[in-house]
Short mmCIF file of C-alpha atoms in Angstrom, two decimals:
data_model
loop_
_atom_site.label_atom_id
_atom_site.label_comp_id
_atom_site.label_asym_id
_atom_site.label_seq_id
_atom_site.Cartn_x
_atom_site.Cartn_y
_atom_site.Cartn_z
CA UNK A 1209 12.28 14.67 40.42
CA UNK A 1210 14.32 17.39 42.49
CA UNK A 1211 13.42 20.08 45.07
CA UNK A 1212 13.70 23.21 44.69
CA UNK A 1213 12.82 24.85 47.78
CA UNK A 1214 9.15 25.51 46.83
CA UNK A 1215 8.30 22.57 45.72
CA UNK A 1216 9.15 19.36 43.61
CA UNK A 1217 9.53 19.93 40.05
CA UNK A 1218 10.42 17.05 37.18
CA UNK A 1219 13.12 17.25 35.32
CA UNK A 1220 13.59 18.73 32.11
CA UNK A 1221 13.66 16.61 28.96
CA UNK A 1222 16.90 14.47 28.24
CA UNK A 1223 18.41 16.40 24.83
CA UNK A 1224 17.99 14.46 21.61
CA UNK A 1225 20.30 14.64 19.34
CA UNK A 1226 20.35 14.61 15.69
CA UNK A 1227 22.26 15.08 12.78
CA UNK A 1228 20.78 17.27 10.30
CA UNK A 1229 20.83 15.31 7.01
CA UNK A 1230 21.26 18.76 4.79
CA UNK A 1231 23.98 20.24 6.29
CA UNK A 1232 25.63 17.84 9.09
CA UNK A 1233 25.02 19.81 11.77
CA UNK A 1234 23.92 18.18 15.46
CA UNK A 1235 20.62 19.46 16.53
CA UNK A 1236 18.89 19.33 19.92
CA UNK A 1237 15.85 18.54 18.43
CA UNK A 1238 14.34 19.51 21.86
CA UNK A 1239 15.65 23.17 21.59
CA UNK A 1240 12.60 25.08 20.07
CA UNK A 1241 14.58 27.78 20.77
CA UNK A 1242 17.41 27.06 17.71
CA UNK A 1243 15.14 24.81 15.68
CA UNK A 1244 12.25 27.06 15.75
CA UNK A 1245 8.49 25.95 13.88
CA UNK A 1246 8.39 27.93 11.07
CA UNK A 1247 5.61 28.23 8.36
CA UNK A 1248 6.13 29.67 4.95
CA UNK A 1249 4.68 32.63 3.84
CA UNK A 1250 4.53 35.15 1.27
CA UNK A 1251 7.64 37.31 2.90
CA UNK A 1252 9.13 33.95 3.86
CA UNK A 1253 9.63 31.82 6.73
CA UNK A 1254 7.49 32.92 9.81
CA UNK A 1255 8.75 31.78 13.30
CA UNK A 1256 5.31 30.01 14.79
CA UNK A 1257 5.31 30.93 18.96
CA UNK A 1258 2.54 29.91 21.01
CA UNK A 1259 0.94 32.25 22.42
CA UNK A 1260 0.38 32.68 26.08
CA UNK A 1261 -3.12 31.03 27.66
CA UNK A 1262 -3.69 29.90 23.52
CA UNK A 1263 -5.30 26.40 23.95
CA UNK A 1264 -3.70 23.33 22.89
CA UNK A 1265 -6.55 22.56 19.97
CA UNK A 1266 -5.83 26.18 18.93
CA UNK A 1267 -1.76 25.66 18.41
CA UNK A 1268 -1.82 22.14 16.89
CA UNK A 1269 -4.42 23.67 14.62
CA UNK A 1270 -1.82 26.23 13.30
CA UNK A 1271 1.06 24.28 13.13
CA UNK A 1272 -0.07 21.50 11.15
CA UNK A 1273 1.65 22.29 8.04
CA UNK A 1274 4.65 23.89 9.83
CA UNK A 1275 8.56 22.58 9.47
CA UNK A 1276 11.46 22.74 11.79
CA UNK A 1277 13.57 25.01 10.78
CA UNK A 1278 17.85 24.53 10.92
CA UNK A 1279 20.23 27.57 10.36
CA UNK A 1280 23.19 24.96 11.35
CA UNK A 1281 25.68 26.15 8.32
CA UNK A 1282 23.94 29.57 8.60
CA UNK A 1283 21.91 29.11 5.61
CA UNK A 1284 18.37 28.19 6.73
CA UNK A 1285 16.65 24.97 5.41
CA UNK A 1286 13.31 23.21 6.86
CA UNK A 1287 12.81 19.55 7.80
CA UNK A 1288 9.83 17.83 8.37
CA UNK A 1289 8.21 18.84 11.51
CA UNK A 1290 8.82 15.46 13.44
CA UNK A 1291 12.17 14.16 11.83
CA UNK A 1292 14.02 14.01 14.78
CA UNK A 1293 11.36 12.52 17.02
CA UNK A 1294 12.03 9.31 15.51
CA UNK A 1295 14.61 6.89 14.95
CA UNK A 1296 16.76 8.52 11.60
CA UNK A 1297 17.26 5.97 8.32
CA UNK A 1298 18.25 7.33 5.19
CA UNK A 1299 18.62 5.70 1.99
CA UNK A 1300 20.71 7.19 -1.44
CA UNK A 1301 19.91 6.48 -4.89
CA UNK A 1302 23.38 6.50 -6.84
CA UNK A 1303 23.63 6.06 -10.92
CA UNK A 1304 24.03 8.61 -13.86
CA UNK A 1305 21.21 10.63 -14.36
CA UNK A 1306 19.38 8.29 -17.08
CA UNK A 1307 19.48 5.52 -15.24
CA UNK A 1308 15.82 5.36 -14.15
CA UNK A 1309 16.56 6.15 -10.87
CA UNK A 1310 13.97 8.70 -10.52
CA UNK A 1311 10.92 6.09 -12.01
CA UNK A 1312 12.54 3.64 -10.05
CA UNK A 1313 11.76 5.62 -6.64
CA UNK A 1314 8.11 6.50 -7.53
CA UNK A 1315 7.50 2.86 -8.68
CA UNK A 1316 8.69 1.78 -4.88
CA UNK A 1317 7.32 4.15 -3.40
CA UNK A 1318 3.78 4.00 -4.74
CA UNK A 1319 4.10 -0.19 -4.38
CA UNK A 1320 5.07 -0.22 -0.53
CA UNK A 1321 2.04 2.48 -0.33
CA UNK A 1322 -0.47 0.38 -1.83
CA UNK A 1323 0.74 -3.20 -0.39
CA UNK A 1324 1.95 -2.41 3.10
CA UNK A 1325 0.70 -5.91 4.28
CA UNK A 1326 3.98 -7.22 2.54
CA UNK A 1327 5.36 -6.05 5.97
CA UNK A 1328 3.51 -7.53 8.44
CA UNK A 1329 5.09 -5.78 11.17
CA UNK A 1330 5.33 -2.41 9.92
CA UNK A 1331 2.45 0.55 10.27
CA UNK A 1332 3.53 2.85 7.11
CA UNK A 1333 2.73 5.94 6.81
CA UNK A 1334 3.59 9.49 5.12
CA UNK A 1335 6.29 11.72 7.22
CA UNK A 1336 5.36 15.23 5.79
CA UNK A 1337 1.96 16.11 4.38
CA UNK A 1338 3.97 18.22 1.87
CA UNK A 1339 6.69 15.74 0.38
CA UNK A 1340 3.90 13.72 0.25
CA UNK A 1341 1.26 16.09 -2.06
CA UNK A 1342 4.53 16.96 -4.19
CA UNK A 1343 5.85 13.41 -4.63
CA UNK A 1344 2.36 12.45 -5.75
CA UNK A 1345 1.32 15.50 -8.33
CA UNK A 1346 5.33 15.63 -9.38
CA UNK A 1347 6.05 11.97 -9.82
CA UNK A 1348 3.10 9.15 -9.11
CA UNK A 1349 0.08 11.26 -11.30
CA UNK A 1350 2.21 11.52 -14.44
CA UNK A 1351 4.29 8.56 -14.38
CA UNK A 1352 2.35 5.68 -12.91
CA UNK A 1353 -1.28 7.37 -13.87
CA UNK A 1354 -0.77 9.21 -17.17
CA UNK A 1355 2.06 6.77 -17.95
CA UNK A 1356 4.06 10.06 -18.98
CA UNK A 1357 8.31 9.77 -19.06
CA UNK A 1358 9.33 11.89 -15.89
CA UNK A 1359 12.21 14.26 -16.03
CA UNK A 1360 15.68 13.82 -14.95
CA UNK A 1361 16.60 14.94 -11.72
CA UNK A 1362 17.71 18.30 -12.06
CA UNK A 1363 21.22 19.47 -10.25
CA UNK A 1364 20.18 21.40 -6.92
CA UNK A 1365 22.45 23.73 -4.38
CA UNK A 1366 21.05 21.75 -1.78
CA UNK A 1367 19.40 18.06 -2.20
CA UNK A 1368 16.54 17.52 -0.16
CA UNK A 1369 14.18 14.28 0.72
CA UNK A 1370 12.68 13.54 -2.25
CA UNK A 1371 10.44 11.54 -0.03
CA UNK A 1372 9.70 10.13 3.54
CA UNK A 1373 8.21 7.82 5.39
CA UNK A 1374 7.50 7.23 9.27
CA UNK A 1375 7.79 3.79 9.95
CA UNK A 1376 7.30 2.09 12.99
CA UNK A 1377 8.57 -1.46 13.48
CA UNK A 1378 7.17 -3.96 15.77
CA UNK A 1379 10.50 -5.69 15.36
CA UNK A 1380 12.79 -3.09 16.75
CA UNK A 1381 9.96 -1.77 18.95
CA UNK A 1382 10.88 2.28 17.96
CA UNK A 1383 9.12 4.40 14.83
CA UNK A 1384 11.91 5.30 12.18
CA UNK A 1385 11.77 8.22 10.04
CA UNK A 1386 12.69 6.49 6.89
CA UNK A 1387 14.06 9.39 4.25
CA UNK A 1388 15.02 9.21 0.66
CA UNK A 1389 17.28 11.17 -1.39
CA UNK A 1390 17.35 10.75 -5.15
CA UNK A 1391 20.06 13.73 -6.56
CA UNK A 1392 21.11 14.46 -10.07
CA UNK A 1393 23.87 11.90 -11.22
CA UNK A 1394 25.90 14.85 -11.97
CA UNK A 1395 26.88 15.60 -8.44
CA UNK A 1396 28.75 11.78 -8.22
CA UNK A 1397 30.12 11.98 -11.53
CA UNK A 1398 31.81 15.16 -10.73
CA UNK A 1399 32.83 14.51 -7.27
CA UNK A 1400 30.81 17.24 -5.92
CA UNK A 1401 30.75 15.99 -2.52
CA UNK A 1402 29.43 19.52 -0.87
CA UNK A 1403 25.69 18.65 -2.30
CA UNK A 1404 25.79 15.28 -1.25
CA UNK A 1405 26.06 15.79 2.24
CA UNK A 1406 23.51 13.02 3.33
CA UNK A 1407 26.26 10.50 2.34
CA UNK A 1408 28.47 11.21 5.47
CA UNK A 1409 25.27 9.63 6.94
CA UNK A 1410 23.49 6.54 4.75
CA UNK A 1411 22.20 3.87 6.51
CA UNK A 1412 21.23 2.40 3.37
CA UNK A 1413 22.47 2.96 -0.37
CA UNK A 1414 20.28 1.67 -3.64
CA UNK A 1415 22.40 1.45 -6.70
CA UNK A 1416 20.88 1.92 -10.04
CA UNK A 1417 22.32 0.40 -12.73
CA UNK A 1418 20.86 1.08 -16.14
CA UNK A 1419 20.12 -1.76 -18.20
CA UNK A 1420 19.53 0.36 -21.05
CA UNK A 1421 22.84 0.15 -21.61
CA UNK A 1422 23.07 -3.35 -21.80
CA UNK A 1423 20.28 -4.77 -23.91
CA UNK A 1424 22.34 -5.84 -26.63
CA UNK A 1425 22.55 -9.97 -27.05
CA UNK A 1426 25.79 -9.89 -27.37
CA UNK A 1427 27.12 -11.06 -23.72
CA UNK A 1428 30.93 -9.89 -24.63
CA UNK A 1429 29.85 -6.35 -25.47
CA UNK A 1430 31.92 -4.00 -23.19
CA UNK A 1431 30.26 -1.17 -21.34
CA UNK A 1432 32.09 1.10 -19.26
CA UNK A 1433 29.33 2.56 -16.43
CA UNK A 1434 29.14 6.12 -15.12
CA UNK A 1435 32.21 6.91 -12.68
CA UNK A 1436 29.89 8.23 -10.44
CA UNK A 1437 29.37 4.76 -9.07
CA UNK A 1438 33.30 4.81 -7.65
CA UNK A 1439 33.05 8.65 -6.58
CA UNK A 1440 29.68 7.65 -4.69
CA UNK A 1441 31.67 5.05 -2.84
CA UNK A 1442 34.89 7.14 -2.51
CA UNK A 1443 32.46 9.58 -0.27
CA UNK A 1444 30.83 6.55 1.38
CA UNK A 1445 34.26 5.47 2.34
CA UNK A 1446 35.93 8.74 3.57
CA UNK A 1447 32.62 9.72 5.83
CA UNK A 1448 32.57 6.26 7.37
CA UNK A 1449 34.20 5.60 10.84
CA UNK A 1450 35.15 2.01 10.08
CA UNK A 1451 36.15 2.40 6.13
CA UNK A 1452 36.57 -0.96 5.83
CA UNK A 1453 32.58 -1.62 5.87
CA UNK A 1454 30.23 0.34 3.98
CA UNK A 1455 26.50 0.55 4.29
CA UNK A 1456 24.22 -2.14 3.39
CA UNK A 1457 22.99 -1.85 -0.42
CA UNK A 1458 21.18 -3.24 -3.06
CA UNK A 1459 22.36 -2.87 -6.80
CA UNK A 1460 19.00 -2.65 -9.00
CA UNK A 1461 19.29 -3.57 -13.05
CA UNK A 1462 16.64 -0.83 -13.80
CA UNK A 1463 14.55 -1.10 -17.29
CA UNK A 1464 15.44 -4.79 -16.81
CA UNK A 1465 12.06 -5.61 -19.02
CA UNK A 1466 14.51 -4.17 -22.00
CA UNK A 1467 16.66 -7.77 -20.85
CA UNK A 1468 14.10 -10.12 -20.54
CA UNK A 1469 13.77 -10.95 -24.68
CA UNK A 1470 17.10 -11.41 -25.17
CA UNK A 1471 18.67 -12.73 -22.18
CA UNK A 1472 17.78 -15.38 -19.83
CA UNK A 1473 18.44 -14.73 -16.34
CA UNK A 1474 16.45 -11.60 -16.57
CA UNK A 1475 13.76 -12.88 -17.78
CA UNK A 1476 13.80 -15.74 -15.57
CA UNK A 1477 13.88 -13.27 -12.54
CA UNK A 1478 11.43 -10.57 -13.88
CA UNK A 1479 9.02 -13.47 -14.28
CA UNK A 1480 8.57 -14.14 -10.61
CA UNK A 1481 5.85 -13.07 -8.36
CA UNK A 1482 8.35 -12.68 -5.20
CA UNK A 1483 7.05 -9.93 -3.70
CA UNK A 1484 4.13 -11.35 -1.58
CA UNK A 1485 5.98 -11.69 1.72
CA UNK A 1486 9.46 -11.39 3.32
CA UNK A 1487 9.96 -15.27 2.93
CA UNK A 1488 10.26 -14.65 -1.10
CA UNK A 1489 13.60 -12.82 0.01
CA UNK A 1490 14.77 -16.05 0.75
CA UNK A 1491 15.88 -16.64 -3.49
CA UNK A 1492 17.59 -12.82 -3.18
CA UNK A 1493 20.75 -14.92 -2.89
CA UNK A 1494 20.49 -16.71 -5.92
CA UNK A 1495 19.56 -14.11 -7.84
CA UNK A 1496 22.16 -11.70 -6.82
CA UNK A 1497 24.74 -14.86 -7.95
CA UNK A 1498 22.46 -14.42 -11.81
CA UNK A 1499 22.75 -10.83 -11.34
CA UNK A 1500 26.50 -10.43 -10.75
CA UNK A 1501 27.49 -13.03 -13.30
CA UNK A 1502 24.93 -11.31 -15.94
CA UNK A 1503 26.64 -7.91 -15.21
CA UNK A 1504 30.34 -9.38 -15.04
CA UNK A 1505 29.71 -10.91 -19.02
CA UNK A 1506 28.61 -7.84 -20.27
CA UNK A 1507 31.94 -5.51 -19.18
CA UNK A 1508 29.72 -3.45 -16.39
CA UNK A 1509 32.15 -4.58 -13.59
CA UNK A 1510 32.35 -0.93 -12.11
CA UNK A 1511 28.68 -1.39 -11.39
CA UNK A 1512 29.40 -4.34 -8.96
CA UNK A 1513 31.85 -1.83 -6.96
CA UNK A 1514 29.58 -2.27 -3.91
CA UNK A 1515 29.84 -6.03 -4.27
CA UNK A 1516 32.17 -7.31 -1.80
CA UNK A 1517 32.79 -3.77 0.13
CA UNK A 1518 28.81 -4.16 1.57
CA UNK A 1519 26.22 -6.29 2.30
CA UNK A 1520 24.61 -6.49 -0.66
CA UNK A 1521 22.10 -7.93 -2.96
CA UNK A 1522 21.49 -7.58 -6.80
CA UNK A 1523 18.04 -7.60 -8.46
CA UNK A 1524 16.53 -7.56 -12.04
CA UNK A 1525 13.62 -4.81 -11.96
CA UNK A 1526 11.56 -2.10 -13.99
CA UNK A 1527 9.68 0.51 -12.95
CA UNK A 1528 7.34 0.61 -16.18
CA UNK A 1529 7.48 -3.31 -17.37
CA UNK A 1530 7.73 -1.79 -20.92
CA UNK A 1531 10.10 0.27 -22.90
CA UNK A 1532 9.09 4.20 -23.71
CA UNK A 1533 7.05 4.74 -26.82
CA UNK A 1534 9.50 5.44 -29.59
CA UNK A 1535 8.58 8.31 -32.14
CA UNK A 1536 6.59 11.42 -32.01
CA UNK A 1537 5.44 10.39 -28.64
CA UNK A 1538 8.13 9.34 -27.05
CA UNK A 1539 7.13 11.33 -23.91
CA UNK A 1540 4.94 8.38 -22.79
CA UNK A 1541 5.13 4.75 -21.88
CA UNK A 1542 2.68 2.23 -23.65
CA UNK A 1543 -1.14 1.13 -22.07
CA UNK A 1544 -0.28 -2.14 -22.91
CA UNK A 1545 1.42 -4.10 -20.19
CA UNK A 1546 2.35 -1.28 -18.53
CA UNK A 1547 3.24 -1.77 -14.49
CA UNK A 1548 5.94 -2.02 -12.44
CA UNK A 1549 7.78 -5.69 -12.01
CA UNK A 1550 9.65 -6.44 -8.24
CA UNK A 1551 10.38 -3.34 -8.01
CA UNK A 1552 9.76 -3.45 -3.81
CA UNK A 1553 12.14 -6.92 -3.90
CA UNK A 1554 14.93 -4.27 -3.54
CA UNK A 1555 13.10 -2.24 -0.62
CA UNK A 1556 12.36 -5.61 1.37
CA UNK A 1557 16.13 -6.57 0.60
CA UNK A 1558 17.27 -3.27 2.33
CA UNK A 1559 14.60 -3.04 5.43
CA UNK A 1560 15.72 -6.48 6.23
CA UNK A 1561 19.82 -6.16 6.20
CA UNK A 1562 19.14 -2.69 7.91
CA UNK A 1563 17.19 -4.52 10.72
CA UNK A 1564 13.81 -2.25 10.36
CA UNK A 1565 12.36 -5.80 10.11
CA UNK A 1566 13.75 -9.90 10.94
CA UNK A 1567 16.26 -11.24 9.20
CA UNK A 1568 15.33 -13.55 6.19
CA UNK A 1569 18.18 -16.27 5.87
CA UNK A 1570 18.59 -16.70 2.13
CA UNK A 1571 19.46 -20.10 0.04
CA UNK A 1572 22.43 -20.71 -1.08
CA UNK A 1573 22.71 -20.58 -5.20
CA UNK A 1574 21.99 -23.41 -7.26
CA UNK A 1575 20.39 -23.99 -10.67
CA UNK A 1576 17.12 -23.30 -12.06
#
């Protein structure tokens, strides 16, 4: 505390700092002043002020659905209200834009929702009531409810969270605003780095590889991936201080219950209930030695880019368990057997090499 004269006063607040995700730009996130609460309305954004003598049940009453609002590359954009109180990790999605990235999301997602006692040490919750009402009616309601075939994510001027969490982690003893962006594969493929900004800052990458692609039986089939897998890492590697290590990742065989009839290490993996605790992540090694020699055999090398350039581990996984309905209603995925299979294996991969929770040592590869 200091005195002034008249009297001693505390000081104010130390600044924090944040990058804004959107547009790069380094926010005081304790300057109301230039990252004002805003509310939409029907003539746009309204700056919220509090009024003088107005109580405090009276202001947090009519800012509860309000967002912070940045004008950093003097187009405004909002953020959830509370982003930068907290600890800033944000994961990509990369793959081409039928890759199941966008099922994939909603399947993990709606999975660490419902079985947040996987993470013992975690309290999981929702960052902004909004992503949260438009993740659910957008994505879990018709996929994972109606069982209906989501559409592709759509190219966008500016890519946004498609959702976020606020996580706070006994383990690191701080609460983490935990934000997801899943963009159109068309941005990587064309190397339309200016709307994928949130690269420059990944803590965390998921790469989707689309088994589709490779269901065939024949292992020497040759299948040559999206380039938007090399373009994503080309970014990755020019925004990165040290561009000799890139951030932790997981590569996920999506639709991987299109593998499991024909070929044996994914449905030997897909088979496995190893999604109970953070001690099943201890087999992620072996698998990701199944997973890399499955994708080597079957000429999809350029989806194991990450491999070697990360920490990294490869899993077998599907959103749906079962293939889309073929025919007149192909719009919708079977009842039957319908469910998603290890799809939070991935998630618990990533929390754990980004440190959000202990590292689990994993065996060494052998047989099964």
């Amino acid at each position: 505390m200091t005195f002034d004269g008249t009297g001693w006063n505390a000081p104010p607040p130390a600044p924090v700092q944040r990058v804004c995700p959107y547009c790069l730009s380094t926010l005081d996130w304790s300057d109301f002043g230039a990252i004002p609460l805003v509310k939409e309305t029907a003539e746009g954004a309204e700056v919220l002020m509090r009024a003088p003598g107005e109580s405090e049940d009276r202001w947090r009453y009519r800012t509860m659905s309000a967002m912070r609002q940045c004008a950093g590359d003097g187009h405004p954009h909002t953020l959830p209200p509370d982003y930068g109180d907290f600890e800033p990790l944000i994961i990509g999605l990369i793959g081409n834009s039928a890759a199941g990235k966008t099922h994939l999301l909603t399947a993990m997602i709606e999975q660490l929702r419902r079985r947040r006692a996987v993470f013992e040490d975690l309290r999981i919750e929702a960052l902004d009531g909004k992503l949260e009402r438009n993740f659910y009616y957008d994505r879990i309601q018709p996929f994972l409810e109606e069982h209906r075939v989501l559409d592709g994510t759509r190219p966008t001027q500016r890519p946004e969270f498609a959702y976020a969490l606020r996580v706070h982690s006994e383990y690191t003893g701080r609460t983490h605003a935990v934000g997801f962006f899943d963009v159109a594969g068309e941005h990587f493929r064309d190397r339309d780095y200016e709307r994928t900004p949130f690269m420059s800052v990944a803590d965390a990458v998921i790469y989707v590889a689309d088994a589709a692609k490779l269901r065939s039986g024949d292992r020497w089939a040759r299948h040559v991936p999206d380039p938007g897998f090399t373009h994503a890492i080309a970014q990755l590697r020019g925004a990165a201080r040290d561009r000799r290590k890139l951030p932790p990742a997981v590569i996920v065989v999506a639709k991987s219950d299109l593998l499991a009839p024909v070929h044996r290490a994914a449905g030997h993996w897909l088979a496995q209930r190893d999604e109970n605790s953070l001690a099943d992540l201890r087999s992620a090694k072996r698998e990701s030695r199944d997973a890399y020699r499955f994708l080597s055999d079957h000429g999809a090398e350029l989806w194991l880019e990450p491999w070697g350039q990360a920490e990294t581990t490869i899993h077998f996984a599907s959103a749906s368990g079962v293939d889309r309905v073929r025919g007149e209603d192909k719009g919708r995925f079977p009842e039957e057997d319908f469910g998603p299979r290890r799809v939070l294996r991935p998630l618990m991969s990533l929390f754990s090499m980004t440190g959000l929770v202990p590292r689990v040592e994993m065996d060494e590869p052998r047989g099964y």
